[in-house]
Coordinates of N, CA, C and O in Angstrom, one line a residue:
M178 N 28.8 26.5 -39.1 CA 28.5 25.3 -38.1 C 29.1 24.1 -38.6 O 29.6 23.3 -38.0
I179 N 28.9 23.9 -40.0 CA 29.5 22.7 -40.7 C 31.1 22.6 -40.6 O 31.7 21.7 -40.3
Y180 N 31.5 23.8 -40.5 CA 33.0 23.9 -40.5 C 33.5 23.6 -39.1 O 34.5 22.8 -38.9
I181 N 32.7 23.7 -38.1 CA 33.2 23.2 -36.8 C 33.3 21.9 -36.5 O 34.0 21.2 -36.0
F182 N 32.1 21.2 -37.3 CA 32.0 19.6 -37.2 C 33.2 19.1 -37.9 O 33.7 18.1 -37.6
W183 N 33.8 19.6 -39.1 CA 34.8 19.2 -39.8 C 36.1 19.2 -39.1 O 36.9 18.4 -39.0
L184 N 36.1 20.5 -38.3 CA 37.4 20.6 -37.3 C 37.3 19.6 -36.3 O 38.5 19.0 -36.0
I185 N 36.2 19.4 -35.7 CA 36.2 18.3 -34.7 C 36.5 17.0 -35.2 O 37.3 16.1 -34.7
Y186 N 36.0 16.6 -36.5 CA 36.2 15.4 -37.1 C 37.9 15.2 -37.5 O 38.4 14.2 -37.2
L187 N 38.5 16.3 -37.9 CA 39.8 16.3 -38.0 C 40.6 16.0 -36.8 O 41.5 15.2 -36.8
G188 N 40.2 16.6 -35.8 CA 40.8 16.5 -34.5 C 40.8 15.1 -33.9 O 41.7 14.5 -33.4
I189 N 39.5 14.6 -34.1 CA 39.5 13.1 -33.7 C 40.3 12.1 -34.5 O 41.1 11.4 -34.0
L190 N 40.3 12.4 -35.9 CA 41.1 11.4 -36.7 C 42.7 11.7 -36.2 O 43.3 10.6 -36.2
G191 N 43.0 12.9 -36.1 CA 44.5 13.1 -35.8 C 44.9 12.5 -34.3 O 45.9 11.9 -34.2
T192 N 44.0 12.7 -33.5 CA 44.1 12.2 -32.1 C 44.2 10.7 -32.1 O 45.1 10.2 -31.4
V193 N 43.3 10.0 -32.9 CA 43.4 8.5 -32.9 C 44.7 8.1 -33.5 O 45.4 7.1 -33.0
A194 N 45.2 8.6 -34.6 CA 46.4 8.3 -35.2 C 47.6 8.5 -34.4 O 48.5 7.6 -34.2
I195 N 47.5 9.6 -33.7 CA 48.8 9.9 -32.9 C 48.9 8.9 -31.5 O 49.7 8.5 -31.1
G196 N 47.5 8.9 -31.1 CA 47.6 7.9 -29.9 C 47.8 6.5 -30.2 O 48.6 5.8 -29.5
F197 N 47.5 6.0 -31.5 CA 48.0 4.6 -31.9 C 49.5 4.5 -32.1 O 50.0 3.7 -31.8
L198 N 50.1 5.6 -32.6 CA 51.4 5.7 -32.7 C 52.1 5.6 -31.3 O 53.1 4.9 -31.3
I199 N 51.6 6.6 -30.4 CA 52.4 6.6 -29.2 C 52.2 5.2 -28.5 O 53.2 4.9 -27.9
K200 N 51.0 4.6 -28.5 CA 50.8 3.3 -27.9 C 51.6 2.1 -28.5 O 51.7 1.0 -27.9
G201 N 52.3 2.5 -29.7 CA 52.7 1.3 -30.5 C 52.0 0.4 -31.2 O 52.4 -0.9 -31.3
E202 N 50.7 0.7 -31.6 CA 49.9 -0.2 -32.2 C 50.2 -0.6 -33.7 O 49.7 -1.4 -34.3
Y203 N 51.2 0.2 -34.3 CA 51.4 -0.1 -35.7 C 52.6 -0.9 -35.7 O 53.8 -0.6 -35.9
K204 N 52.4 -2.2 -35.3 CA 53.5 -3.2 -35.4 C 53.8 -3.9 -36.6 O 55.0 -4.2 -37.1
T205 N 52.8 -4.2 -37.5 CA 53.1 -5.0 -38.6 C 53.3 -4.0 -39.8 O 53.0 -2.7 -39.7
N206 N 53.8 -4.3 -40.9 CA 54.1 -3.7 -42.0 C 52.9 -3.0 -42.6 O 52.8 -1.9 -43.1
A207 N 51.8 -3.9 -42.7 CA 50.4 -3.3 -43.3 C 50.0 -2.2 -42.5 O 49.5 -1.3 -42.7
A208 N 50.1 -2.3 -41.1 CA 49.6 -1.4 -40.1 C 50.5 0.0 -40.3 O 50.0 1.1 -40.4
K209 N 51.7 -0.1 -40.5 CA 52.6 1.1 -40.8 C 52.2 1.7 -42.2 O 52.1 2.9 -42.3
V210 N 51.8 0.8 -43.3 CA 51.4 1.5 -44.6 C 50.1 2.2 -44.2 O 49.9 3.2 -44.8
D211 N 49.1 1.6 -43.4 CA 48.0 2.2 -43.2 C 48.2 3.6 -42.4 O 47.4 4.5 -42.6
F212 N 49.1 3.4 -41.5 CA 49.3 4.9 -40.8 C 49.8 5.9 -41.7 O 49.3 7.1 -41.8
V213 N 50.7 5.6 -42.8 CA 51.1 6.5 -43.8 C 50.0 7.0 -44.7 O 49.8 8.2 -44.9
F214 N 49.0 6.1 -45.0 CA 47.9 6.4 -45.8 C 46.9 7.3 -45.0 O 46.3 8.3 -45.5
S215 N 46.8 7.0 -43.6 CA 46.0 7.9 -42.9 C 46.6 9.3 -42.8 O 45.6 10.3 -42.8
I216 N 47.9 9.5 -42.6 CA 48.3 10.9 -42.5 C 48.2 11.5 -43.9 O 47.8 12.7 -43.9
I217 N 48.4 11.0 -45.0 CA 48.2 11.4 -46.3 C 46.8 11.9 -46.6 O 46.5 13.1 -47.1
T218 N 45.9 11.0 -46.3 CA 44.5 11.3 -46.5 C 44.0 12.5 -45.5 O 43.1 13.4 -45.8
W219 N 44.6 12.5 -44.3 CA 44.2 13.6 -43.3 C 44.9 15.0 -43.9 O 44.1 16.0 -43.7
I220 N 46.0 14.9 -44.5 CA 46.2 16.2 -45.0 C 45.4 16.6 -46.1 O 45.0 18.0 -46.1
G221 N 45.0 15.7 -46.9 CA 43.9 16.2 -47.9 C 42.6 16.8 -47.4 O 42.1 17.8 -47.9
L222 N 42.3 16.0 -46.4 CA 41.0 16.6 -45.6 C 41.2 17.8 -45.0 O 40.3 18.7 -45.0
F223 N 42.4 18.1 -44.5 CA 42.8 19.4 -43.8 C 42.8 20.4 -44.9 O 42.1 21.5 -44.8
G224 N 43.3 20.2 -46.2 CA 43.2 21.1 -47.4 C 41.7 21.4 -47.7 O 41.4 22.6 -47.9
Y225 N 40.9 20.4 -47.6 CA 39.5 20.7 -47.8 C 38.8 21.5 -47.0 O 38.1 22.4 -47.3
V226 N 39.0 21.1 -45.7 CA 38.2 21.9 -44.5 C 38.7 23.3 -44.4 O 38.0 24.3 -44.3
T227 N 40.1 23.6 -44.7 CA 40.7 25.0 -44.5 C 40.4 25.7 -45.8 O 40.9 26.8 -45.9
N228 N 40.1 25.0 -46.9 CA 40.0 25.7 -48.3 C 41.3 26.1 -48.7 O 41.3 27.2 -49.4
N229 N 42.4 25.4 -48.5 CA 43.7 25.6 -48.9 C 44.3 24.6 -50.1 O 43.9 23.5 -49.6
Q230 N 44.7 25.1 -50.9 CA 45.2 24.1 -52.1 C 46.5 23.5 -51.7 O 47.5 24.3 -51.7
I231 N 46.8 22.3 -51.3 CA 48.0 21.6 -51.0 C 48.2 20.6 -52.1 O 47.3 19.6 -52.4
L232 N 49.2 20.8 -52.7 CA 49.5 19.9 -53.9 C 48.5 20.2 -55.2 O 47.7 21.1 -55.0
T233 N 48.4 19.4 -56.1 CA 47.5 19.5 -57.2 C 46.3 18.5 -57.1 O 46.5 17.6 -56.4
P234 N 45.2 19.0 -57.8 CA 44.1 18.0 -57.8 C 44.3 16.8 -58.3 O 43.8 15.6 -57.8
L235 N 45.4 16.4 -59.2 CA 45.6 15.2 -59.7 C 46.1 14.3 -58.4 O 45.9 13.1 -58.6
V236 N 47.0 15.0 -57.9 CA 47.6 14.2 -56.7 C 46.6 13.7 -55.8 O 46.5 12.4 -55.4
W237 N 45.6 14.5 -55.4 CA 44.4 14.1 -54.6 C 43.6 13.2 -55.2 O 42.9 12.3 -54.3
K238 N 43.4 13.1 -56.4 CA 42.5 12.2 -57.3 C 43.2 10.7 -57.0 O 42.5 9.8 -56.6
C239 N 44.5 10.7 -57.1 CA 45.2 9.4 -56.9 C 45.3 9.0 -55.5 O 45.0 7.9 -55.2
V240 N 45.4 10.0 -54.6 CA 45.3 9.6 -53.1 C 43.9 9.1 -52.8 O 43.6 8.2 -51.9
F241 N 42.8 9.7 -53.3 CA 41.5 9.3 -53.0 C 41.3 7.9 -53.4 O 40.8 7.1 -52.6
V242 N 41.7 7.5 -54.5 CA 41.3 6.2 -55.2 C 42.2 5.0 -54.5 O 41.8 4.1 -54.0
I243 N 43.6 5.5 -54.3 CA 44.5 4.5 -53.7 C 44.1 4.3 -52.3 O 44.2 3.2 -51.8
G244 N 43.8 5.5 -51.5 CA 43.6 5.5 -50.2 C 42.2 4.6 -49.9 O 42.3 3.9 -48.9
L245 N 41.4 4.9 -50.7 CA 40.0 4.2 -50.5 C 40.1 2.8 -50.7 O 39.6 1.9 -49.9
L246 N 40.8 2.3 -51.8 CA 41.1 1.0 -51.9 C 41.8 0.4 -50.9 O 41.5 -0.7 -50.4
W247 N 43.0 1.1 -50.3 CA 43.8 0.4 -49.3 C 42.8 0.2 -48.1 O 42.9 -0.7 -47.4
D248 N 42.0 1.3 -47.8 CA 41.2 1.2 -46.5 C 40.3 0.1 -46.5 O 40.1 -0.7 -45.5
I249 N 39.6 -0.1 -47.8 CA 38.7 -1.3 -47.8 C 39.5 -2.7 -47.7 O 39.1 -3.5 -47.0
I250 N 40.6 -2.8 -48.5 CA 41.6 -4.1 -48.4 C 41.9 -4.3 -47.0 O 41.8 -5.4 -46.4
F251 N 42.4 -3.3 -46.3 CA 43.0 -3.4 -45.0 C 41.9 -3.8 -44.1 O 42.2 -4.6 -43.2
S252 N 40.8 -3.2 -44.2 CA 39.9 -3.5 -43.1 C 39.4 -4.8 -43.2 O 39.0 -5.4 -42.3
F253 N 38.9 -5.3 -44.4 CA 38.5 -6.6 -44.6 C 39.5 -7.7 -44.4 O 39.2 -8.8 -44.1
K254 N 40.8 -7.5 -44.8 CA 41.8 -8.5 -44.9 C 42.4 -8.5 -43.5 O 42.7 -9.6 -42.9
Y255 N 42.9 -7.3 -43.0 CA 43.8 -7.5 -41.7 C 42.9 -7.2 -40.4 O 43.1 -7.9 -39.6
V256 N 42.0 -6.3 -40.4 CA 41.1 -5.9 -39.3 C 40.3 -7.1 -38.9 O 40.0 -7.4 -37.6
N257 N 39.7 -7.8 -39.9 CA 38.9 -8.9 -39.7 C 39.5 -10.0 -38.8 O 38.8 -10.8 -38.0
K258 N 40.8 -10.0 -38.7 CA 41.5 -11.1 -37.9 C 41.8 -10.7 -36.5 O 42.4 -11.4 -35.6
E259 N 41.4 -9.4 -36.2 CA 41.8 -9.0 -34.8 C 41.0 -9.5 -33.6 O 39.8 -9.9 -33.9
E260 N 41.4 -9.4 -32.5 CA 40.6 -10.0 -31.4 C 39.4 -9.5 -31.1 O 38.5 -10.0 -30.5
A261 N 39.2 -8.3 -31.5 CA 38.0 -7.4 -30.9 C 36.9 -8.1 -31.9 O 35.8 -7.9 -31.2
Y262 N 37.2 -8.7 -32.8 CA 36.0 -9.4 -33.7 C 35.8 -10.8 -33.3 O 35.0 -11.5 -34.1
E263 N 36.5 -11.5 -32.4 CA 36.2 -12.9 -32.1 C 35.0 -13.2 -31.5 O 34.6 -14.3 -31.9
E264 N 34.2 -12.4 -30.9 CA 33.0 -12.6 -30.5 C 32.0 -12.6 -31.5 O 30.8 -13.1 -31.2
I265 N 32.1 -11.9 -32.6 CA 31.2 -11.8 -33.7 C 31.3 -13.0 -34.5 O 32.3 -13.4 -34.9
P266 N 30.2 -13.5 -34.8 CA 30.3 -14.8 -35.7 C 30.9 -14.5 -37.1 O 30.7 -13.3 -37.7
P267 N 31.7 -15.3 -37.7 CA 32.4 -15.0 -38.9 C 31.6 -14.5 -40.0 O 32.1 -13.6 -40.9
S268 N 30.4 -14.9 -40.1 CA 29.4 -14.6 -41.3 C 29.1 -13.1 -41.2 O 28.7 -12.4 -42.2
F269 N 29.0 -12.5 -40.0 CA 28.6 -11.1 -39.7 C 29.8 -10.2 -39.6 O 29.6 -8.9 -39.7
R270 N 30.9 -10.5 -39.6 CA 32.1 -9.7 -39.4 C 32.2 -8.9 -40.7 O 32.5 -7.6 -40.3
P271 N 32.0 -9.3 -41.8 CA 32.2 -8.3 -43.0 C 31.0 -7.2 -42.7 O 31.4 -5.9 -43.3
I272 N 29.9 -7.5 -42.3 CA 28.8 -6.4 -42.4 C 29.3 -5.5 -41.2 O 29.0 -4.3 -41.4
V273 N 29.7 -6.0 -40.1 CA 30.0 -5.1 -39.1 C 31.2 -4.1 -39.3 O 31.3 -2.9 -39.1
I274 N 32.3 -4.8 -40.0 CA 33.5 -4.0 -40.6 C 33.1 -2.9 -41.7 O 33.5 -1.9 -41.6
G275 N 32.1 -3.3 -42.4 CA 31.6 -2.2 -43.5 C 30.9 -1.3 -42.9 O 31.1 0.0 -43.3
I276 N 30.1 -1.4 -42.0 CA 29.3 -0.4 -41.4 C 30.2 0.5 -40.4 O 30.2 1.7 -40.4
T277 N 31.1 -0.2 -39.8 CA 32.1 0.8 -39.2 C 33.1 1.6 -40.0 O 33.2 2.8 -39.8
L278 N 33.3 1.0 -41.1 CA 34.1 1.7 -42.1 C 33.4 2.9 -42.7 O 34.0 3.9 -42.9
I279 N 32.2 2.7 -43.0 CA 31.3 3.8 -43.6 C 31.2 5.0 -42.5 O 31.2 6.1 -42.8
I280 N 30.8 4.6 -41.1 CA 30.6 5.6 -40.1 C 31.9 6.4 -39.9 O 31.8 7.5 -39.8
F281 N 32.9 5.7 -39.6 CA 34.3 6.3 -39.2 C 35.1 7.0 -40.3 O 35.8 8.0 -40.1
V282 N 35.2 6.4 -41.4 CA 36.0 6.7 -42.5 C 35.2 7.3 -43.8 O 35.8 8.1 -44.5
G283 N 34.0 7.2 -43.8 CA 33.3 7.6 -44.9 C 33.3 9.3 -44.9 O 33.5 9.9 -46.2
P284 N 33.2 9.9 -43.8 CA 33.3 11.5 -44.0 C 34.8 11.8 -44.5 O 34.8 12.9 -45.2
L285 N 35.8 11.2 -44.2 CA 37.1 11.4 -44.6 C 37.1 11.3 -46.2 O 37.6 12.3 -46.9
Y286 N 36.7 10.2 -46.7 CA 36.5 10.2 -48.1 C 35.7 11.0 -48.9 O 35.9 11.4 -50.0
Y287 N 34.5 11.4 -48.2 CA 33.6 12.4 -48.8 C 34.4 13.8 -48.9 O 34.3 14.3 -50.0
G288 N 35.1 14.2 -47.9 CA 35.8 15.4 -48.0 C 36.9 15.4 -49.0 O 37.2 16.3 -49.6
L289 N 37.7 14.2 -49.0 CA 38.9 14.1 -49.8 C 38.3 14.1 -51.4 O 38.9 14.5 -52.4
F290 N 37.2 13.4 -51.6 CA 36.4 13.3 -53.1 C 36.2 14.7 -53.4 O 36.5 15.2 -54.5
Q291 N 35.4 15.6 -52.5 CA 35.2 16.9 -52.8 C 36.5 17.7 -53.1 O 36.3 18.6 -54.0
Y292 N 37.5 17.6 -52.3 CA 38.7 18.2 -52.6 C 39.4 17.9 -54.0 O 40.1 18.8 -54.5
A293 N 39.4 16.8 -54.3 CA 40.1 16.2 -55.4 C 39.3 16.5 -56.6 O 39.8 16.8 -57.8
F294 N 38.0 16.4 -56.6 CA 37.2 16.5 -57.9 C 36.5 17.7 -58.1 O 35.4 17.8 -58.9
R295 N 36.6 18.7 -57.3 CA 35.8 20.0 -57.4 C 36.4 21.0 -58.4 O 37.4 21.0 -58.8

């Protein structure tokens, strides 16, 4: 049962990334770097879910640390300035971004951590 939820999560992540790519949402250099990190971390999560060893655990440890740092920095520095957050008072934006980050990207990094450090 858990396996099916992981597959659904993988599908959602992949669909969102491809959808953003097709719509041309990756316009800035930072957004393009974020897309690359998204694909790399998605591959790691795919390896975890399917229980296949893709590259070495050392590579995934580095991907986990660098990817997590990138997502945190990207979310708070670049996403904070998007139009979607204009209606939220500036003092509450970090809270909303943090909660959103935990809900949507938390499972990705949980799986990547399990894959890298097991």
